[in-house]
Coordinates of C-alpha atoms in Angstrom, one line a residue:
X1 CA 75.4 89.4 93.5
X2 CA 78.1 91.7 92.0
X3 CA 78.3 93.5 95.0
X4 CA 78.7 90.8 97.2
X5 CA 81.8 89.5 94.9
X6 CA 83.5 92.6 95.1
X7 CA 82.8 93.0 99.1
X8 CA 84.3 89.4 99.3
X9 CA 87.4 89.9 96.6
X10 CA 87.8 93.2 98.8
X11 CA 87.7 90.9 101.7
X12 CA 89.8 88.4 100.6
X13 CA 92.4 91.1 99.4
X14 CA 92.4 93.0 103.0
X15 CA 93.1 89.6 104.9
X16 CA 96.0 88.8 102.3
X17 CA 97.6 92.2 103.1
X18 CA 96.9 91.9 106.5
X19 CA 99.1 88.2 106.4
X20 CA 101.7 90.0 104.2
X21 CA 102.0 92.7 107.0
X22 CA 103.5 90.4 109.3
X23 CA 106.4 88.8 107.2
X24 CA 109.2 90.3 108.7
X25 CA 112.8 90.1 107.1
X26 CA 115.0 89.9 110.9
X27 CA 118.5 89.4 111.8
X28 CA 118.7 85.9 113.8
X29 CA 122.0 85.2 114.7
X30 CA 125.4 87.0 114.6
X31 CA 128.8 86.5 116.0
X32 CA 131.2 89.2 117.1
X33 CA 134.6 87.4 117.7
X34 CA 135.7 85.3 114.7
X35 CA 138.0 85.4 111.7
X36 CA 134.9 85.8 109.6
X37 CA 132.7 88.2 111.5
X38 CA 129.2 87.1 110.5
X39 CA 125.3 87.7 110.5
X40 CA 122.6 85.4 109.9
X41 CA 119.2 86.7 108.0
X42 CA 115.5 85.0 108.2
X43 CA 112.3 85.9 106.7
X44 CA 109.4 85.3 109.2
X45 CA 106.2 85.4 107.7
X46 CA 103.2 82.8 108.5
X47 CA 102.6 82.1 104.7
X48 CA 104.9 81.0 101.7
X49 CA 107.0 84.3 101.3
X50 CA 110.1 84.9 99.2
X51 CA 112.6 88.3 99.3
X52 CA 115.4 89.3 97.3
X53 CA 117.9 91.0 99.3
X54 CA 121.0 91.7 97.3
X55 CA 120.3 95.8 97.6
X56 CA 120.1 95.8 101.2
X57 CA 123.0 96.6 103.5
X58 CA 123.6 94.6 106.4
X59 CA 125.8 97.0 108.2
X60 CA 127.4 98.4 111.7
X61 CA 127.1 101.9 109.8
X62 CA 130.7 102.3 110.7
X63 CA 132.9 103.1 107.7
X64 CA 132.2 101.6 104.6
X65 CA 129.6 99.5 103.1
X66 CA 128.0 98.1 100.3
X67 CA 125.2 96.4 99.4
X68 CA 125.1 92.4 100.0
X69 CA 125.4 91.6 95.8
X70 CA 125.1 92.6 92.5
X71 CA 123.5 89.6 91.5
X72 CA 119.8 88.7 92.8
X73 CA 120.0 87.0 96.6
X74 CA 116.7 85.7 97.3
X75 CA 115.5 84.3 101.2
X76 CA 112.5 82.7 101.9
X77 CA 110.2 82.0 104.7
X78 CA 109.9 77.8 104.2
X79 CA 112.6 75.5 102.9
X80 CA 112.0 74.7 99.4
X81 CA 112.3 70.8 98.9
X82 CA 113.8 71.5 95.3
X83 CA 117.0 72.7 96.5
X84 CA 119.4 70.8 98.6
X85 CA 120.3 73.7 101.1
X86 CA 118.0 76.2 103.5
X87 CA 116.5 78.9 102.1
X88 CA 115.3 79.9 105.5
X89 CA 118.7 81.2 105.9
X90 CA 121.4 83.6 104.3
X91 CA 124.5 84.1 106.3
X92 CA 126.4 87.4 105.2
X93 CA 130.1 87.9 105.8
X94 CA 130.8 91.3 107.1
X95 CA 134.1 91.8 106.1
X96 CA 135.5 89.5 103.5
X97 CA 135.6 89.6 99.6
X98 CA 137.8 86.4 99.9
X99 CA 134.9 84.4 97.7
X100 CA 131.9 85.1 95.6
X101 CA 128.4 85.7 96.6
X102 CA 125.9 82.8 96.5
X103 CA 123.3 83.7 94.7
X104 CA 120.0 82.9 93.0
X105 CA 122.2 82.1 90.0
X106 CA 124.7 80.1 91.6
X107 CA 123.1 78.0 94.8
X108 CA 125.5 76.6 97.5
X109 CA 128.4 76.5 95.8
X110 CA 130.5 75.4 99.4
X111 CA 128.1 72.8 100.0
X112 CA 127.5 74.0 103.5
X113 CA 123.2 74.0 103.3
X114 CA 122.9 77.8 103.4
X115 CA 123.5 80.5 101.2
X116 CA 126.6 82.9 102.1
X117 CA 127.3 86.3 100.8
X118 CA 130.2 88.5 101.4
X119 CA 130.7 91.8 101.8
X120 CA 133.7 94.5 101.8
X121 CA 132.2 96.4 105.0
X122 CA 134.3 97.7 107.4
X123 CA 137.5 95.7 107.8
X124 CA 137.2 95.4 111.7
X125 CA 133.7 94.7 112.3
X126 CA 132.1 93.7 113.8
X127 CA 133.3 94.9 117.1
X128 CA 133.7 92.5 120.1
X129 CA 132.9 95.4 122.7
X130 CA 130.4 97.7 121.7
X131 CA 128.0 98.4 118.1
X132 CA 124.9 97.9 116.7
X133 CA 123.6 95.6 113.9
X134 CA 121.4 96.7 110.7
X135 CA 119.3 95.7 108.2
X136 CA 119.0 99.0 106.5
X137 CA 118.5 100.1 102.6
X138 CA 121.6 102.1 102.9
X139 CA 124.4 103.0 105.7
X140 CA 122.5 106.1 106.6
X141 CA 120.9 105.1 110.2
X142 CA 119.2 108.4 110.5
X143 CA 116.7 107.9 107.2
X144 CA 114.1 105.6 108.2
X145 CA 115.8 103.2 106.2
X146 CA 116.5 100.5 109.0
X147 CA 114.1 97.2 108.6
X148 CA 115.9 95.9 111.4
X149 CA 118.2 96.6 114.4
X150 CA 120.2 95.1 117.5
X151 CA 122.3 97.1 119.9
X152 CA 125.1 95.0 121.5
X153 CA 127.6 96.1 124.4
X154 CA 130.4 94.7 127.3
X155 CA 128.4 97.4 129.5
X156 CA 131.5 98.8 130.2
X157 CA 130.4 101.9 131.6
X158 CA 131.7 104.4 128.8
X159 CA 129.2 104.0 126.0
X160 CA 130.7 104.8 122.6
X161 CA 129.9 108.3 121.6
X162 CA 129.3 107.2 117.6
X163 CA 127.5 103.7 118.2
X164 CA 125.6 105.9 120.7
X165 CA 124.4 108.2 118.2
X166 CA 123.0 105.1 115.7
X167 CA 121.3 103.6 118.6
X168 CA 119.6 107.6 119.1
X169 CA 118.4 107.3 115.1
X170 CA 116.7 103.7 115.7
X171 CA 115.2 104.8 118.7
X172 CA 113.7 107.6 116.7
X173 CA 112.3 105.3 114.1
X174 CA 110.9 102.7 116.7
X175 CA 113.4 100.2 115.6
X176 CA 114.8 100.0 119.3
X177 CA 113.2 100.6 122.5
X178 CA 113.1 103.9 124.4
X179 CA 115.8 104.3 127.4
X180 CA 115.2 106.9 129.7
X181 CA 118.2 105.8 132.0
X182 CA 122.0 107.8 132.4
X183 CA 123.7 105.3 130.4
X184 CA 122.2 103.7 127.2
X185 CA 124.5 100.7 127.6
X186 CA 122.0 99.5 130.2
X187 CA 119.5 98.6 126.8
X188 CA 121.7 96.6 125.0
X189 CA 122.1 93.1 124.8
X190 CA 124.4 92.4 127.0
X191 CA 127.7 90.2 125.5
X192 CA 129.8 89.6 128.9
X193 CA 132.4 92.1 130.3
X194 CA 135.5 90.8 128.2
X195 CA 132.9 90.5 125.1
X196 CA 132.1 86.7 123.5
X197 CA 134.7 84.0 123.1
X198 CA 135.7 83.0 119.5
X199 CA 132.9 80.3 119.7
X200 CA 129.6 82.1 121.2
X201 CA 127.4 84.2 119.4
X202 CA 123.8 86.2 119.9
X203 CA 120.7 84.4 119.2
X204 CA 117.3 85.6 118.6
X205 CA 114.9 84.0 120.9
X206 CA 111.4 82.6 119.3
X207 CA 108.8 85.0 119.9
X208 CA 107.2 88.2 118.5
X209 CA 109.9 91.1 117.6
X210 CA 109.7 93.9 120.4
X211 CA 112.8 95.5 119.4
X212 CA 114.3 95.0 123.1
X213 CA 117.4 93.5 124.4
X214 CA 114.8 91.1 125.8
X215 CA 114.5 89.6 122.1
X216 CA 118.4 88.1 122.3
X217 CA 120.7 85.5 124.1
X218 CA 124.0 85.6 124.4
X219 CA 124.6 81.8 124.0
X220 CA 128.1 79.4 123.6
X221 CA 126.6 78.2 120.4
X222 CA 127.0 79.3 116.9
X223 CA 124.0 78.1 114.5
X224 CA 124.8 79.7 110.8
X225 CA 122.4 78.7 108.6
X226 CA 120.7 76.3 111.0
X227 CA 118.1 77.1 113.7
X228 CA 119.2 78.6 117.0
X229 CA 119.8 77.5 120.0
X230 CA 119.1 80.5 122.4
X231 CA 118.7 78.9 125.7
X232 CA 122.3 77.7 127.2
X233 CA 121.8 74.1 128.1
X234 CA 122.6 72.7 131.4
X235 CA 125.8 70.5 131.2
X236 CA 126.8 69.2 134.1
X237 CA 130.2 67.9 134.4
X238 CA 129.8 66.4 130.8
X239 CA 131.7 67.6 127.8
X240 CA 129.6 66.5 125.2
X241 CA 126.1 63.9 124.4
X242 CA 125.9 61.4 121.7
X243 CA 122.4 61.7 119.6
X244 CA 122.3 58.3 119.2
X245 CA 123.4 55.0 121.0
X246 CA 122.9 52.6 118.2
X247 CA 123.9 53.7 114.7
X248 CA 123.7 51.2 111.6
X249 CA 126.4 51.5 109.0
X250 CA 125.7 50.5 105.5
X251 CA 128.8 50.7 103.4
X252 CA 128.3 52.1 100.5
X253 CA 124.5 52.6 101.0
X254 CA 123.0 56.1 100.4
X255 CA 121.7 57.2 103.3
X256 CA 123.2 54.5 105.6
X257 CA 126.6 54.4 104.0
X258 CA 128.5 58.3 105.7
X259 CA 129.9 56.8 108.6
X260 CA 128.2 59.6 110.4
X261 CA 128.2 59.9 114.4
X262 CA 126.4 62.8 115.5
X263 CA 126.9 64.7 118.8
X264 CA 126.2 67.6 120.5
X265 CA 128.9 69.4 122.4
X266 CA 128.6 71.8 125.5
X267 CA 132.0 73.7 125.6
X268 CA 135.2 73.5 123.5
X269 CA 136.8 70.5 123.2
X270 CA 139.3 68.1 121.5
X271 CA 137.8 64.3 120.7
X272 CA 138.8 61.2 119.4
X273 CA 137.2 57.8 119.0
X274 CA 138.2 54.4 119.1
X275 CA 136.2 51.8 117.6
X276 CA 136.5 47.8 118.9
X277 CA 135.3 44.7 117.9
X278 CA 133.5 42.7 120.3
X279 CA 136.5 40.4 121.2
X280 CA 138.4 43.7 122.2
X281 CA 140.5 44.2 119.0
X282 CA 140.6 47.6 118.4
X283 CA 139.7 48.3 114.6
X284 CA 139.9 52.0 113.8
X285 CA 141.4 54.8 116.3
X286 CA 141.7 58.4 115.3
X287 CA 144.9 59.8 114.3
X288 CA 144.7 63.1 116.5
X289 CA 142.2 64.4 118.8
X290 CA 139.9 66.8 116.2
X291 CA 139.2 70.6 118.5
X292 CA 135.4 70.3 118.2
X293 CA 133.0 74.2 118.8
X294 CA 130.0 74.0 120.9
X295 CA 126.7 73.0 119.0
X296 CA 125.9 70.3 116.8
X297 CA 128.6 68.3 115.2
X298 CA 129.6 65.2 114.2
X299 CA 132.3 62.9 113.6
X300 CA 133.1 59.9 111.4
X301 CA 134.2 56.6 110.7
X302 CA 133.4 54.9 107.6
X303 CA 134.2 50.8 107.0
X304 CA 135.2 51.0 103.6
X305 CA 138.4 53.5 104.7
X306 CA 139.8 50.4 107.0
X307 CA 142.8 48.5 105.2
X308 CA 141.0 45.3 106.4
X309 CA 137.6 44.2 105.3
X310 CA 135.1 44.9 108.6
X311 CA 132.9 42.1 108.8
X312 CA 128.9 42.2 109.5
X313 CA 128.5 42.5 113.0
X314 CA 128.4 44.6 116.1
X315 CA 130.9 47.1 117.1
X316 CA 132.2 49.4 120.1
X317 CA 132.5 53.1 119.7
X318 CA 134.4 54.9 122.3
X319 CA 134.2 58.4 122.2
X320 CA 136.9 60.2 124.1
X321 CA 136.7 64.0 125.2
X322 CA 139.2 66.2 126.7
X323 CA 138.6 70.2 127.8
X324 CA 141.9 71.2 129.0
X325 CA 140.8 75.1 130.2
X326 CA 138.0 72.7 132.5
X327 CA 140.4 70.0 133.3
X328 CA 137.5 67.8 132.3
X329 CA 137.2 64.7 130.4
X330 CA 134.7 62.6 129.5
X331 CA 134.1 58.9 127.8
X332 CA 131.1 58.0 125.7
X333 CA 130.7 54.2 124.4
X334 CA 127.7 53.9 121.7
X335 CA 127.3 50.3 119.7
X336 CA 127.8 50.5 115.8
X337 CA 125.8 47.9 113.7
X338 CA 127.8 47.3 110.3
X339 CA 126.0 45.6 107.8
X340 CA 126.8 44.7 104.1
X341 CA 123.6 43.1 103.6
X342 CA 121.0 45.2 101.6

């Protein structure tokens, strides 16, 4: 009998490891062009697994770096219902020491659902042309250190000799693929000849890690902190879709009460809404037409901000869209439901 407890603890211990094997801490998003260069982490792991990350360096090894915080930054592999943001996610600031880390001992102070860190890494990065993308212990590429890896590029035809030479050392370390071609650009993921816009980023796509340019999408959607969107949807003429054609309003109300109107927009644009009563009075317009980023986003109109009490009833949105660059527009009309009853 005591031999077939230990055989079965043994057992039991092997298939735990085995599990633990396959957590993976991965970079999942990142964006190239912005005022606020930025990567997104995730720990993947098929069980309940948490990480702290504040030693780590996420890095494009060029000039210097530091570790993501002095304080303890901890990401896990489920969202935790006690907290009111992700803790899938930690978004990390490559150059900016403009505001202080969240951390395990502060939460989301911003309020944005995801945990941002900030770091005083090279002031440029990360480049919009050419460079690679680390998780690494330190900003040595050629240690072993690297947990993960991404090599970007225009594919200009004139590979950079020093982003060149970290690409060599993960290479070496199996942390990206093997090229056997003349010009190492041609394994990259590739980020359009003039590089991305200020609003597109590089997604990982779902599936196993294979340390290829095959793992990535260059998409016109940024995703910090939320899941990505890696496959460019088909648009059309249209600028944006409304994600829902009836919406109830509950002043005041919790959940019901944010005057919340969500969307999802295709390509840059400026909106505005209009909202009518069913005689054709208009009750609420929008002062100026808000620029809106590809993605998921959402706009508002909340009853208790009128100077005139809005009655019970049903209501006209009209959503208006304008992409000048396009010379597109587009008009969207969803019914609101206001209700003071509870």
């Amino acid at each position: 009998m005591r031999n077939i407890l230990i055989s079965l603890t043994l057992a039991a211990a092997f298939l735990v490891s085995g599990v633990r094997l396959h957590a993976a801490l991965l970079i999942s998003e990142f964006a190239t062009n912005t005022s606020d260069d930025w990567v997104e982490l995730v720990l993947s792991s098929p069980v309940k697994e948490k990480r702290d990350i504040s030693q780590l360096y996420v890095t494009m090894y060029y000039g210097v770096n530091e570790p993501l915080s002095a304080d303890p930054v901890s990401i896990y592999s489920y969202d935790r219902p006690e907290t009111p943001y992700d803790d899938r996610f930690v978004v990390v600031h490559c150059a900016n020491t403009d505001f202080p880390d969240e951390t395990d001992l502060t939460g989301d102070t911003n309020g944005n659902g995801y945990i941002d860190v900030y770091c005083g890494n090279y002031t440029a990065s990360l480049w919009n042309t050419e460079a690679v993308v680390a998780i690494d212990t330190d900003d040595d590429p050629s240690n072993g250190g690297i947990i993960d890896f991404v090599f970007y590029s225009n594919r200009d035809g004139s590979p950079n000799d020093t982003t060149s030479s970290y690409v060599a050392s993960a290479q070496s370390h199996n942390e990206w693929q093997p090229h056997d071609g003349e010009n190492v650009q041609d394994c990259a993921v590739f980020i359009g000849a003039e590089g991305l816009s200020s609003h597109a980023g590089v997604s990982r796509k779902s599936g196993p890690d294979t340390n290829t340019a095959a793992d990535w999408s260059a998409t016109p959607f940024q995703t910090p902190g939320r899941p990505n969107i890696a496959t460019p949807l088909f648009m059309g003429k249209r600028l944006f879709k409304s994600l829902r054609k009836k919406i109830t309003f509950i002043p005041g109300h919790m959940l019901f009460g944010s005057g919340t109107i969500p969307l999802f927009v295709f390509v840059p644009c400026c909106m505005k809404l209009r909202v009518f009563a069913l005689n054709g009075m208009l009750i609420h317009e929008s002062p100026i037409a808000i620029p809106i980023k590809p993605g998921l986003a959402k706009l508002f109109w909340n009853p208790l901000y009128q100077r005139r009490t809005v009655r019970t009833g049903l209501y006209l949105c009209k959503i208006e869209a304008v992409a000048p660059t396009l010379r597109l527009s587009q008009e969207e009309t969803i019914y609101i439901i206001v209700s003071r009853y509870r």
